[in-house]
mmCIF file of C-alpha atoms in Angstrom:
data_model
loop_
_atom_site.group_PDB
_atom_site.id
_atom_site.type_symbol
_atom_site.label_atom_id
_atom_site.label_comp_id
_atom_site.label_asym_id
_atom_site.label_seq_id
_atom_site.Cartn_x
_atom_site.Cartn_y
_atom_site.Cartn_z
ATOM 1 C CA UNK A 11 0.000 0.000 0.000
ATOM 2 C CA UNK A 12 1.507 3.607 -1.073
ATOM 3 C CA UNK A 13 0.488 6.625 0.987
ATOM 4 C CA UNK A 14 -0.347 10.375 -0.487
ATOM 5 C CA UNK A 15 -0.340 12.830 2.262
ATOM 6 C CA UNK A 16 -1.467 16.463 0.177
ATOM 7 C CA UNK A 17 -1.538 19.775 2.465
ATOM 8 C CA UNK A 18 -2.408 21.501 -0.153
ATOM 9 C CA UNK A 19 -3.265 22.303 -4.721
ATOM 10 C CA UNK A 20 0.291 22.367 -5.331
ATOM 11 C CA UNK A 21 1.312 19.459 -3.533
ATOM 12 C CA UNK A 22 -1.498 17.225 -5.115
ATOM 13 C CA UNK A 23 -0.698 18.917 -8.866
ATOM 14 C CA UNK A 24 2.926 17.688 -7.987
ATOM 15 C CA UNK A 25 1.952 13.531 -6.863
ATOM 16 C CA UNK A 26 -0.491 13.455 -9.005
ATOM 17 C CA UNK A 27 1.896 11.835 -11.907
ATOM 18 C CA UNK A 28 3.380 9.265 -9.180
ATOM 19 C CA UNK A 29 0.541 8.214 -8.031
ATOM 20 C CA UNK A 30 -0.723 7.638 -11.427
ATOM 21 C CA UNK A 31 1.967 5.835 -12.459
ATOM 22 C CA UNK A 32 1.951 3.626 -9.085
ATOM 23 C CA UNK A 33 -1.707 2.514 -9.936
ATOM 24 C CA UNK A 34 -0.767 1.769 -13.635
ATOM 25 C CA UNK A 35 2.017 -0.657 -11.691
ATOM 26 C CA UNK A 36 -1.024 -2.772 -10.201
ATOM 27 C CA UNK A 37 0.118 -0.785 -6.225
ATOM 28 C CA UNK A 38 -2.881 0.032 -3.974
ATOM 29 C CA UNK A 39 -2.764 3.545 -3.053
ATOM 30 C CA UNK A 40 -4.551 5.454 -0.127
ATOM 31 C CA UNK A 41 -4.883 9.406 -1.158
ATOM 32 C CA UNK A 42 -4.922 11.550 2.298
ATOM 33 C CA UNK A 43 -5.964 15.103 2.001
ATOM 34 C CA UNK A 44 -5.341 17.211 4.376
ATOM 35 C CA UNK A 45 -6.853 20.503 5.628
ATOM 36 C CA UNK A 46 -4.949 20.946 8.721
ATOM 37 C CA UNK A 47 -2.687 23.476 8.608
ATOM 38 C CA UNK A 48 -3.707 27.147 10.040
ATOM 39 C CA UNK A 49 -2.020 29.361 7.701
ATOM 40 C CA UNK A 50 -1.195 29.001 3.837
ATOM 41 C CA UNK A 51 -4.472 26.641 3.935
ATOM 42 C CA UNK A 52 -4.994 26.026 0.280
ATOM 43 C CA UNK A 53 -7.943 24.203 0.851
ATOM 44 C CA UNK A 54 -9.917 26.412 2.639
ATOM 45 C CA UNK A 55 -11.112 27.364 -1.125
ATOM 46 C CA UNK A 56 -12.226 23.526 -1.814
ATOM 47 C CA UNK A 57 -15.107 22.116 -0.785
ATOM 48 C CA UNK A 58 -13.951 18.051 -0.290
ATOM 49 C CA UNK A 59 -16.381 16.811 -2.828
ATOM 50 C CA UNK A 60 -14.517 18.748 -5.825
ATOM 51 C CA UNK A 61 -10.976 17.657 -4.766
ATOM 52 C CA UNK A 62 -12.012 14.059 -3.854
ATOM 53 C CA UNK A 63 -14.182 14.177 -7.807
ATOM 54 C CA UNK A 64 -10.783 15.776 -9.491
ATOM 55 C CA UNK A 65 -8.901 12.668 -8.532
ATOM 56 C CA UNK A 66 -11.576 10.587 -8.915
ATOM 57 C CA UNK A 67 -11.764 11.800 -12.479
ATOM 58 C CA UNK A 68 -8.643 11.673 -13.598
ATOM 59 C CA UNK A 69 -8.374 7.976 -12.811
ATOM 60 C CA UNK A 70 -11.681 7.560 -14.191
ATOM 61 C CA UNK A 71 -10.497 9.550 -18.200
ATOM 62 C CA UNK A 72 -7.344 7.710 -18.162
ATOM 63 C CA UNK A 73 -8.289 4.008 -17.600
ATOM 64 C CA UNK A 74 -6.821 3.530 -14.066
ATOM 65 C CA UNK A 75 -8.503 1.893 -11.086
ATOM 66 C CA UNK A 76 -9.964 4.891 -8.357
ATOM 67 C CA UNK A 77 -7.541 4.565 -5.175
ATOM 68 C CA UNK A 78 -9.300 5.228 -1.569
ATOM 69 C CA UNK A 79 -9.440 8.969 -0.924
ATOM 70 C CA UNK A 80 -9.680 10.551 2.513
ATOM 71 C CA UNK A 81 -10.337 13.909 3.926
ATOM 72 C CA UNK A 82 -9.228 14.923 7.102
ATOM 73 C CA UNK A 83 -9.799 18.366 8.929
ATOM 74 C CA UNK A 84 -8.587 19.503 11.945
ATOM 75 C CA UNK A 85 -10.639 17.460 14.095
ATOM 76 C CA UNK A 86 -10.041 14.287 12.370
ATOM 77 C CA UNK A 87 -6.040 13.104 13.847
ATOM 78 C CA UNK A 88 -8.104 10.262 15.645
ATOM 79 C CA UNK A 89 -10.055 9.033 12.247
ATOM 80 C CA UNK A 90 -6.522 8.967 10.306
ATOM 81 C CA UNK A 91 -4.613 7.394 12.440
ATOM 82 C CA UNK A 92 -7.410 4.487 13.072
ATOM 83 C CA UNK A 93 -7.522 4.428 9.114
ATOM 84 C CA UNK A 94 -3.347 4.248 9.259
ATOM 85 C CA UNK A 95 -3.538 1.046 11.581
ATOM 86 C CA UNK A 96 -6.022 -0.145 9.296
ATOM 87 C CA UNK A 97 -4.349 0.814 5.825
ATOM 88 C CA UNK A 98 -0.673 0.472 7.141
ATOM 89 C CA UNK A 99 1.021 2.205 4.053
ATOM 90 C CA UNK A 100 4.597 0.890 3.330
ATOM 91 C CA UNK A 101 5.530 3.726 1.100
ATOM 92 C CA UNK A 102 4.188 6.913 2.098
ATOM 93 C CA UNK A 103 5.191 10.104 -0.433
ATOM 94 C CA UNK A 104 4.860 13.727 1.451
ATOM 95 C CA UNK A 105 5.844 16.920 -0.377
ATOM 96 C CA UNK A 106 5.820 19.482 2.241
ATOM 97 C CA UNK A 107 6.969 17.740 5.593
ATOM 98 C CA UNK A 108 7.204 21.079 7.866
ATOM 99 C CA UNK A 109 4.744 23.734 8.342
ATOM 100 C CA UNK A 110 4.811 27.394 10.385
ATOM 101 C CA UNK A 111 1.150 26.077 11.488
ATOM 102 C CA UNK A 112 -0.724 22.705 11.544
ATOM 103 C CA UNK A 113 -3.025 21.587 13.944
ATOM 104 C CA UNK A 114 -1.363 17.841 13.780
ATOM 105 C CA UNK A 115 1.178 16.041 11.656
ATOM 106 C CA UNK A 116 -0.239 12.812 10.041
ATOM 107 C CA UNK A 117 1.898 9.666 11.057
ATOM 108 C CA UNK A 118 4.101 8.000 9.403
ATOM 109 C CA UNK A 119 4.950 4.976 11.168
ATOM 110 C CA UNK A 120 7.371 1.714 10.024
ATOM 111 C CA UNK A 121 6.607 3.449 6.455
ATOM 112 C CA UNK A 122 9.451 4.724 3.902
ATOM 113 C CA UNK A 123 9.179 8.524 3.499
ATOM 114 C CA UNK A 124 9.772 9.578 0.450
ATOM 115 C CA UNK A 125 9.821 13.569 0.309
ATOM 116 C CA UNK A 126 9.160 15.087 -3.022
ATOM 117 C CA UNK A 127 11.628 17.927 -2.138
ATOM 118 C CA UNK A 128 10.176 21.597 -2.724
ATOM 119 C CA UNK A 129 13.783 23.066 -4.058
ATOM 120 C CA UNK A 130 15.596 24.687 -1.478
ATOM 121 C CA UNK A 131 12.955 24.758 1.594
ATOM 122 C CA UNK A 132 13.240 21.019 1.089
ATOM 123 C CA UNK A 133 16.710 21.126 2.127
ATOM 124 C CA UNK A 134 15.875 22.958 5.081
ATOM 125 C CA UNK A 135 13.044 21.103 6.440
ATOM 126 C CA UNK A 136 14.343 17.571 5.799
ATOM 127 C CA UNK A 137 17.163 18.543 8.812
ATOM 128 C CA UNK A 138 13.683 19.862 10.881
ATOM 129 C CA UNK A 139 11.233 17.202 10.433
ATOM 130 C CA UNK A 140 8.939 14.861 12.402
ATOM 131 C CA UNK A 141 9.415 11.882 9.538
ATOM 132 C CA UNK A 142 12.352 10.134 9.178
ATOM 133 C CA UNK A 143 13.105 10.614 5.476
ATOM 134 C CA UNK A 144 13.978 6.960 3.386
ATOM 135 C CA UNK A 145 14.801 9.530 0.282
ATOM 136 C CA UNK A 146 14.601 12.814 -1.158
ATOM 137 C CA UNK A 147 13.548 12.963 -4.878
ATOM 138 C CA UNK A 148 14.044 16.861 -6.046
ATOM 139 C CA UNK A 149 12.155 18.771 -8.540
ATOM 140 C CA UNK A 150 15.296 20.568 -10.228
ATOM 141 C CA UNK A 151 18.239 19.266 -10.708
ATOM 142 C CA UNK A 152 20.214 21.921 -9.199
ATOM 143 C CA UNK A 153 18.287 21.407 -6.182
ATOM 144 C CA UNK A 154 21.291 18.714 -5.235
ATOM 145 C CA UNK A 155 23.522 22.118 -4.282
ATOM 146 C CA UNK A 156 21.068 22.781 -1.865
ATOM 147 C CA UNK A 157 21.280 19.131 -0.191
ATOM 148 C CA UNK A 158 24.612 19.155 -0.461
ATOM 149 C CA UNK A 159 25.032 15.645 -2.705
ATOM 150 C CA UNK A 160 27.795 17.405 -4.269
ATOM 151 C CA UNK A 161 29.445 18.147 -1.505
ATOM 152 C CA UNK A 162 29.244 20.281 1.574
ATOM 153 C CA UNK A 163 31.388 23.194 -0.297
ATOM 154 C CA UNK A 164 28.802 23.516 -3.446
ATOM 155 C CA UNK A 165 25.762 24.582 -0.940
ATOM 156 C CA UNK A 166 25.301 27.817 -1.915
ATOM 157 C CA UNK A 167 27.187 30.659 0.763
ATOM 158 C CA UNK A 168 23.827 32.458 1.192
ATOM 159 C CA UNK A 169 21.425 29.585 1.900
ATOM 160 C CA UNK A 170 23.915 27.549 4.269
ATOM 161 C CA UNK A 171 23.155 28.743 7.322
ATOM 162 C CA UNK A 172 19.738 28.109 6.998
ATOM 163 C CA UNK A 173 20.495 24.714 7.804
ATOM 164 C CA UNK A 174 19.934 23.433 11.233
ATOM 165 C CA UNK A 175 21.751 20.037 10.770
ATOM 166 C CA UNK A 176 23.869 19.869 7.672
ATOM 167 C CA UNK A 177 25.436 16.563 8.854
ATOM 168 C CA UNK A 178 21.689 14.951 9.136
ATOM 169 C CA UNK A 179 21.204 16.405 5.854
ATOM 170 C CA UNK A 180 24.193 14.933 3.438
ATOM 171 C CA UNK A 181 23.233 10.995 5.444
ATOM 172 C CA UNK A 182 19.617 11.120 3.443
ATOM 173 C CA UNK A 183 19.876 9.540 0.143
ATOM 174 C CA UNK A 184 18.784 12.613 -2.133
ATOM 175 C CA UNK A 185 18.238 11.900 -5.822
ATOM 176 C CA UNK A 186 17.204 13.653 -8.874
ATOM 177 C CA UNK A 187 14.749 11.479 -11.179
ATOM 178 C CA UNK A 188 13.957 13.895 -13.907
ATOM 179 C CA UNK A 189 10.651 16.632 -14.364
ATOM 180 C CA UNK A 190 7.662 14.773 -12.394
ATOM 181 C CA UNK A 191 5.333 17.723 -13.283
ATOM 182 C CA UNK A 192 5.816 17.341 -16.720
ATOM 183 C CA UNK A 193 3.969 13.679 -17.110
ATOM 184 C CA UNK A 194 1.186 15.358 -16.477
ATOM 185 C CA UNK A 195 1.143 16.083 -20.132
ATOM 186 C CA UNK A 196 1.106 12.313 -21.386
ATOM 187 C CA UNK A 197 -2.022 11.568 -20.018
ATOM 188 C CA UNK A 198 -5.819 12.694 -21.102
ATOM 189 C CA UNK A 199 -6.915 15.787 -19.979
ATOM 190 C CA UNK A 200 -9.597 16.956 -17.368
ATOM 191 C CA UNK A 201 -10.191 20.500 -17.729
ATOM 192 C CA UNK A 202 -12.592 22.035 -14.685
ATOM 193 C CA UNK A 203 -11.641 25.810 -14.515
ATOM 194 C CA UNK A 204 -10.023 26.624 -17.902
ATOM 195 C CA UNK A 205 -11.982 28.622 -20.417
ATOM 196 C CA UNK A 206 -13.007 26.771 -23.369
ATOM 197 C CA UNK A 207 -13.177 27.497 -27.542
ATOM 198 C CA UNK A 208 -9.601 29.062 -27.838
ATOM 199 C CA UNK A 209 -9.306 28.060 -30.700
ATOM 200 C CA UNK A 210 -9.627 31.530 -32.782
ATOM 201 C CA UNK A 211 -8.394 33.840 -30.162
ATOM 202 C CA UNK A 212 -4.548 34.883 -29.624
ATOM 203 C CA UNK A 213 -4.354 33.731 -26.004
ATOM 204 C CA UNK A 214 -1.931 35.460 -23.729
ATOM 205 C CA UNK A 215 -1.405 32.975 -20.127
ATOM 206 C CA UNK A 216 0.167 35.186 -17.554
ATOM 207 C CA UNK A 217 1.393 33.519 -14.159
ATOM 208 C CA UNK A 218 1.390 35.972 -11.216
ATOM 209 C CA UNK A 219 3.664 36.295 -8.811
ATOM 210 C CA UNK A 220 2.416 37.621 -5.361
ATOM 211 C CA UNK A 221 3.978 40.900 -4.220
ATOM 212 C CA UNK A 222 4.935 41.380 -0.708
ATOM 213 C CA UNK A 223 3.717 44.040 1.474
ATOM 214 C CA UNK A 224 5.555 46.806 0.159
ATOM 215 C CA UNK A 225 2.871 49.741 -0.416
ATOM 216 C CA UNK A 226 5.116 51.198 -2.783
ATOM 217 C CA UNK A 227 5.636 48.175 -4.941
ATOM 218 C CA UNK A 228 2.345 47.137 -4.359
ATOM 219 C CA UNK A 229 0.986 50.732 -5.900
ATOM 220 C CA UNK A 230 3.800 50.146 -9.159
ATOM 221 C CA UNK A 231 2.454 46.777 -9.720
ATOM 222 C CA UNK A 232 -1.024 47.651 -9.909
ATOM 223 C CA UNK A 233 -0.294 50.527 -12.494
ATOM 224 C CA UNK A 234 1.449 47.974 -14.550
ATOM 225 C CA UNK A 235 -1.031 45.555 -14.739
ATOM 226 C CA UNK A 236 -3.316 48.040 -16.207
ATOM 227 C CA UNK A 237 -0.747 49.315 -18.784
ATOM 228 C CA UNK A 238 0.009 45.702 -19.564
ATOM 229 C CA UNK A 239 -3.372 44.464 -19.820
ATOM 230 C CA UNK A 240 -4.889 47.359 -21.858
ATOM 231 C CA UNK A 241 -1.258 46.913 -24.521
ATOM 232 C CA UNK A 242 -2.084 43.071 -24.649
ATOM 233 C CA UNK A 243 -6.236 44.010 -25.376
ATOM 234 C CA UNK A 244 -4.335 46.298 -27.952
ATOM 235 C CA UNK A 245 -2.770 43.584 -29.965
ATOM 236 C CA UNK A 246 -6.096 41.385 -29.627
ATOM 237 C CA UNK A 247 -4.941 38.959 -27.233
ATOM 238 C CA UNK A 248 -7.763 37.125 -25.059
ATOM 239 C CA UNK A 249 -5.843 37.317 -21.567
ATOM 240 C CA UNK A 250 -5.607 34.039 -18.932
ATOM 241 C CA UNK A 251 -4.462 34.840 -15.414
ATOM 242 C CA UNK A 252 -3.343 31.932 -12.948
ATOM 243 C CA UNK A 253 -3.793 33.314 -9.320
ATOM 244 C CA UNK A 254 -0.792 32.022 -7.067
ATOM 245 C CA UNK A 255 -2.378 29.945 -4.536
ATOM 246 C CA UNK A 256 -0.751 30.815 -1.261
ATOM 247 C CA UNK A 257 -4.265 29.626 0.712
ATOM 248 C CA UNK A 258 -5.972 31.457 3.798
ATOM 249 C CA UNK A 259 -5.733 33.764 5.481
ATOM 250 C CA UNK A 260 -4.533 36.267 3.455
ATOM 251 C CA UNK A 261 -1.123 37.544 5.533
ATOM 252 C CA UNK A 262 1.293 39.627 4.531
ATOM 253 C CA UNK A 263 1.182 38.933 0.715
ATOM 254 C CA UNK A 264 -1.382 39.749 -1.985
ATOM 255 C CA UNK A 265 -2.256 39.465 -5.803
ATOM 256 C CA UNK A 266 -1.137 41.751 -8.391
ATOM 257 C CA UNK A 267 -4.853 41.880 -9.076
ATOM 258 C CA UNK A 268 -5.870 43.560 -5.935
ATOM 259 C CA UNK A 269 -3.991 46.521 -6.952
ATOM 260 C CA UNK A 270 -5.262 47.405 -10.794
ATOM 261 C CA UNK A 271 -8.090 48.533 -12.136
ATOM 262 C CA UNK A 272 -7.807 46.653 -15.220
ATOM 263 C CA UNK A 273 -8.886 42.940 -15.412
ATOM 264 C CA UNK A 274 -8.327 39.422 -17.483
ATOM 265 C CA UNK A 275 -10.592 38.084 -19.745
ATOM 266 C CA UNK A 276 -10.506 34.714 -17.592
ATOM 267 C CA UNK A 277 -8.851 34.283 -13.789
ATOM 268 C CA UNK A 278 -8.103 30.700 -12.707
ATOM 269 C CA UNK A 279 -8.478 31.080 -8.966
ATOM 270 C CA UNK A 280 -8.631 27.092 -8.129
ATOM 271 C CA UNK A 281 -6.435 24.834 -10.292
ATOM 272 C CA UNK A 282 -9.159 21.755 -10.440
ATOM 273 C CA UNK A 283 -7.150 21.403 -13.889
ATOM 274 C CA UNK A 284 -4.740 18.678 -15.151
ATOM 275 C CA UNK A 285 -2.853 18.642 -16.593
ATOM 276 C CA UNK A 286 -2.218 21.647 -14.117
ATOM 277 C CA UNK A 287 -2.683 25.245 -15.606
ATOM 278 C CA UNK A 288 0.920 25.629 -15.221
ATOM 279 C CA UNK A 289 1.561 22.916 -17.975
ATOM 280 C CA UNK A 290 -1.454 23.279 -19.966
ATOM 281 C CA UNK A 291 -1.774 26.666 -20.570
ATOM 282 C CA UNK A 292 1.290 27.473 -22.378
ATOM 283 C CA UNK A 293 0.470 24.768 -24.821
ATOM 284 C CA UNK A 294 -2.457 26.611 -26.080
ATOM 285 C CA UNK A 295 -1.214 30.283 -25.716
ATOM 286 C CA UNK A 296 0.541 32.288 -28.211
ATOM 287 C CA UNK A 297 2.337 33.929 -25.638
ATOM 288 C CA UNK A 298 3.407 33.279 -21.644
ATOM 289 C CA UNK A 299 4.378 35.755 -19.532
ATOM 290 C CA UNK A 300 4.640 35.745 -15.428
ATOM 291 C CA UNK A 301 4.613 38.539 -13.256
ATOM 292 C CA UNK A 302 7.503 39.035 -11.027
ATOM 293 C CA UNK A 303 10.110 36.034 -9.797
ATOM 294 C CA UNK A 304 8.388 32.717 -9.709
ATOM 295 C CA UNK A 305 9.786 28.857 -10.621
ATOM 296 C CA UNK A 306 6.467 28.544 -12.591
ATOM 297 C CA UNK A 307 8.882 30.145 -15.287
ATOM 298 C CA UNK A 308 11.115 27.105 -15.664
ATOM 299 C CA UNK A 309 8.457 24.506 -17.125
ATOM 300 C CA UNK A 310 6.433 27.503 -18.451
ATOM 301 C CA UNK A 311 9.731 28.101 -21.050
ATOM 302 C CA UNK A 312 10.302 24.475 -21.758
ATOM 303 C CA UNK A 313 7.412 24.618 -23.163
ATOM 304 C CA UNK A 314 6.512 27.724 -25.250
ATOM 305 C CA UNK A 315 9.337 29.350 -26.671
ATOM 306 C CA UNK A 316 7.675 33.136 -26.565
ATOM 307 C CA UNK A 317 8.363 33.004 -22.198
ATOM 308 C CA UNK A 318 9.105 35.608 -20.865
ATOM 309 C CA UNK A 319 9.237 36.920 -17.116
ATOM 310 C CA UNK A 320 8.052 40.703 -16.347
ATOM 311 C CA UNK A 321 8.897 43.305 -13.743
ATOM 312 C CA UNK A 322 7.133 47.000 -13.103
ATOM 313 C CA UNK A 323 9.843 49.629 -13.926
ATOM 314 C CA UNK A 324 10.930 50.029 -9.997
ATOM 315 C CA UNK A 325 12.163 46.703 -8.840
ATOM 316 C CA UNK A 326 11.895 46.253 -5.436
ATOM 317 C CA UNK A 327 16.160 45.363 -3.802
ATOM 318 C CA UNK A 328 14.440 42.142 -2.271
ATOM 319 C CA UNK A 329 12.811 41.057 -5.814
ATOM 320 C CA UNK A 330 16.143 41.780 -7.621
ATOM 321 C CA UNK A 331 18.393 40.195 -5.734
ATOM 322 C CA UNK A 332 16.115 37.053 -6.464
ATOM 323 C CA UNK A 333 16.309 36.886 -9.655
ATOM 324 C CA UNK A 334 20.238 37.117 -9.349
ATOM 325 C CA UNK A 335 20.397 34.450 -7.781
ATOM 326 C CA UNK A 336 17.654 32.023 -9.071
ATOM 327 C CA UNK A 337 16.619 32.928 -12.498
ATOM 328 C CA UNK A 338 19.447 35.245 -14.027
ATOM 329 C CA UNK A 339 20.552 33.077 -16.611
ATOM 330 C CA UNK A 340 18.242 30.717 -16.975
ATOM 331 C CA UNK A 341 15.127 33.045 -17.502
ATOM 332 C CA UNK A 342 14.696 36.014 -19.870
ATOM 333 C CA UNK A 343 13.411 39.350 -17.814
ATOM 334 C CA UNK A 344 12.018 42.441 -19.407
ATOM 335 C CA UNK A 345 11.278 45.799 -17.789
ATOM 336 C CA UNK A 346 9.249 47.970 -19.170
ATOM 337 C CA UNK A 347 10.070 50.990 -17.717
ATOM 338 C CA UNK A 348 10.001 53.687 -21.095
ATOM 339 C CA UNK A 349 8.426 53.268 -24.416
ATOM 340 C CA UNK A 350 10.835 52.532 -26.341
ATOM 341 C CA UNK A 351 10.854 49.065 -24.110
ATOM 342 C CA UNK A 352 7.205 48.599 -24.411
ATOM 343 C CA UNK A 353 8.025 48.744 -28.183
ATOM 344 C CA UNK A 354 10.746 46.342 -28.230
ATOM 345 C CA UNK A 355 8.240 44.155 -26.559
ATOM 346 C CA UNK A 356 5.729 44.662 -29.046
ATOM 347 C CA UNK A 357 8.132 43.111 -31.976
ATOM 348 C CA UNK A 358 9.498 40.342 -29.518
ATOM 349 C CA UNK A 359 6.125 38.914 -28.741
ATOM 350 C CA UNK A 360 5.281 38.784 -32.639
ATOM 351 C CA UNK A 361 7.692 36.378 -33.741
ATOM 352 C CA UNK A 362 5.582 32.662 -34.036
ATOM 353 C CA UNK A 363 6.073 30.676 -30.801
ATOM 354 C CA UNK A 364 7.138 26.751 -31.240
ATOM 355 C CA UNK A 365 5.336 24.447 -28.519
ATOM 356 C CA UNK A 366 7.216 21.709 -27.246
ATOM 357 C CA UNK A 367 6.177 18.637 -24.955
ATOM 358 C CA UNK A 368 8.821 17.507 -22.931
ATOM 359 C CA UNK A 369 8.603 13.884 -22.120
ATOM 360 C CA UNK A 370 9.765 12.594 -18.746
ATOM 361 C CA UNK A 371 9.832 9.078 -17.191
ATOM 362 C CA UNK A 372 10.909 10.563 -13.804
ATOM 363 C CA UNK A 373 7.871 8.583 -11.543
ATOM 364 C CA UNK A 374 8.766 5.083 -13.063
ATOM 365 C CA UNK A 375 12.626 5.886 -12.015
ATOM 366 C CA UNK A 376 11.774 7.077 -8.977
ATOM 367 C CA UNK A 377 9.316 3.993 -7.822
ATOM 368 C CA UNK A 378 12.169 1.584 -9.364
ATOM 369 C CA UNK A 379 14.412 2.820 -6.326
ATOM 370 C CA UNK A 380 11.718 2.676 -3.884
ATOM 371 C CA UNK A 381 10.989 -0.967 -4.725
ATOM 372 C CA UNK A 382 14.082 -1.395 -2.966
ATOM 373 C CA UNK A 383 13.993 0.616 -0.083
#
């Protein structure tokens, strides 16, 4: 029996392609949702019955038996672990094993942990956790810096001493398998909240970013939306916006929404979408753009060549210094901060965008080594 303990959208958008492939292998698998934390609750926004029927149907399209799905809330630890005695999961896979705020951490007794790392907080909590981890499987390849696989000396000087116990840290086996997220795109599709009958309109997908609170920046941001929305309306393009889901309640962060006046043709506030909006959107857009630093970028590029990540003219010290060190290099930026950048942008977006579909066999690699854990 394989365990799938999901916190939260992202998390389940990220197992989904294991556990897919682990019911494709003939394994049993027992899907635990949990809302339990008390901040960043993603599913606060769900009611259970749409999660539990998104799973359920994307077994269901794609020929694969429907594994047992639970939801637990707050008030639930006793009904979990009665179902855990019950169940008793060999394998359990866990994305985000440390939270600020949960009301109770699911067990994970006599089971092999695998943690489906979340790039460089992964390396932090898996030093900091209640689970004792059998393996880390990363979502980047450079994420093995971070864990220190390559050596204690290629963790990068500004992240080290984050790390409570670097010596617990380099004893976990840590492994890259490839791009999980990208399977998502080899199977058959179930679409809940994505607009339909694209198929004559120039489709702009923009991925936000969310801004901090920085009233200033915050102000900037808003102001650029509308100039960016209104140029894309401009050139015709029928706009997509995918809300970051950071969950409830609403801290210290916000959308670059709640700050313009102007507004997408189409907002995808809940992802009930897979493959995930992330992946499916640029293959049906002439043109991707995300607002502000965010990893979405990576897979986002892979796939569309016309990718490209946005900042307001006044870049924020904390936002910049980010990109150095993350995306600088690896991402193209653009600032539009006169006009004669908004009109290099104009003639950079027109060239045709190619579409490609990566393929990845990353969850059959990865449940080849944990046959043998």
């Amino acid at each position: 029996m394989f365990g799938f303990y999901i916190f939260g959208m992202t998390d389940m958008q990220d197992m989904i392609p294991v556990l897919l492939t682990s019911l494709s292998k003939g394994k049993k698998c027992w899907v635990c949702i949990f809302d339990t934390v008390l901040s960043k609750r993603q599913f606060y926004y769900y009611e259970p019955e749409e999660v539990v029927g998104f799973i359920k149907k994307i077994c269901h399209e794609n020929d694969l038996p429907i594994p047992e799905i639970c939801f637990y809330g707050v008030k639930d630890k006793k009904e979990f672990e009665e179902n855990y005695r019950r169940q008793k999961p060999s394998v359990v896979f866990i994305q985000n094993i440390t939270h600020n705020n949960i009301s109770w951490y699911p067990i994970a007794d006599d089971a092999s942990v695998i943690h489906l790392a979340w790039h460089k907080d992964g390396a932090k909590h898996a030093c900091n956790s209640c689970y004792n981890i059998s393996l880390n499987a990363l979502r980047k390849e450079y994420d093995l810096h971070y864990f220190g696989t390559h050596g204690i000396d290629k963790i990068p000087d500004w992240f080290r001493h984050r790390i409570k116990d670097v010596d617990m840290l380099l004893k976990q086996k840590t492994k890259y398998y490839g791009n999980l997220r990208v399977e998502h795109l080899q199977y058959k599709k179930v679409l809940l909240q994505f607009p339909e009958n694209l198929e004559d309109k120039k489709v702009c997908f923009i991925v936000e970013s969310h801004i901090r609170n920085d009233p200033k920046f915050q102000k900037e941001t808003g102001k650029f939306v509308d100039s960016l929305i209104t140029f894309l309306r401009s050139k015709n393009y029928y706009i997509i916006w995918k809300n970051r889901e950071k969950g409830w309640p609403k801290d210290k962060w916000c959308s670059p929404l709640d700050f313009s006046i102007e507004k997408p043709d189409f907002i995808i506030k809940k992802d009930l979408n897979f493959p995930s909006s992330l992946l499916h959107g640029p293959t049906i857009s002439d043109l991707c753009l995300t607002l502000n630093c965010t990893n979405a970028i990576f897979d986002i590029q892979n796939i569309n060549s016309n990718s490209y990540m946005l900042n307001p003219p006044s870049i924020p010290k904390h936002e910049d210094e980010i990109f150095k060190r993350r995306f600088e290099g690896h991402a193209t930026r653009i600032i539009l901060d006169d006009d004669e950048s908004w009109a290099n942008f104009a003639k950079l977006i027109d060239v045709p965008k190619a579409i490609s579909i990566p393929q990845s066999k990353a969850s059959h690699k990865l449940l080849e080594d944990v046959m043998f854990l």
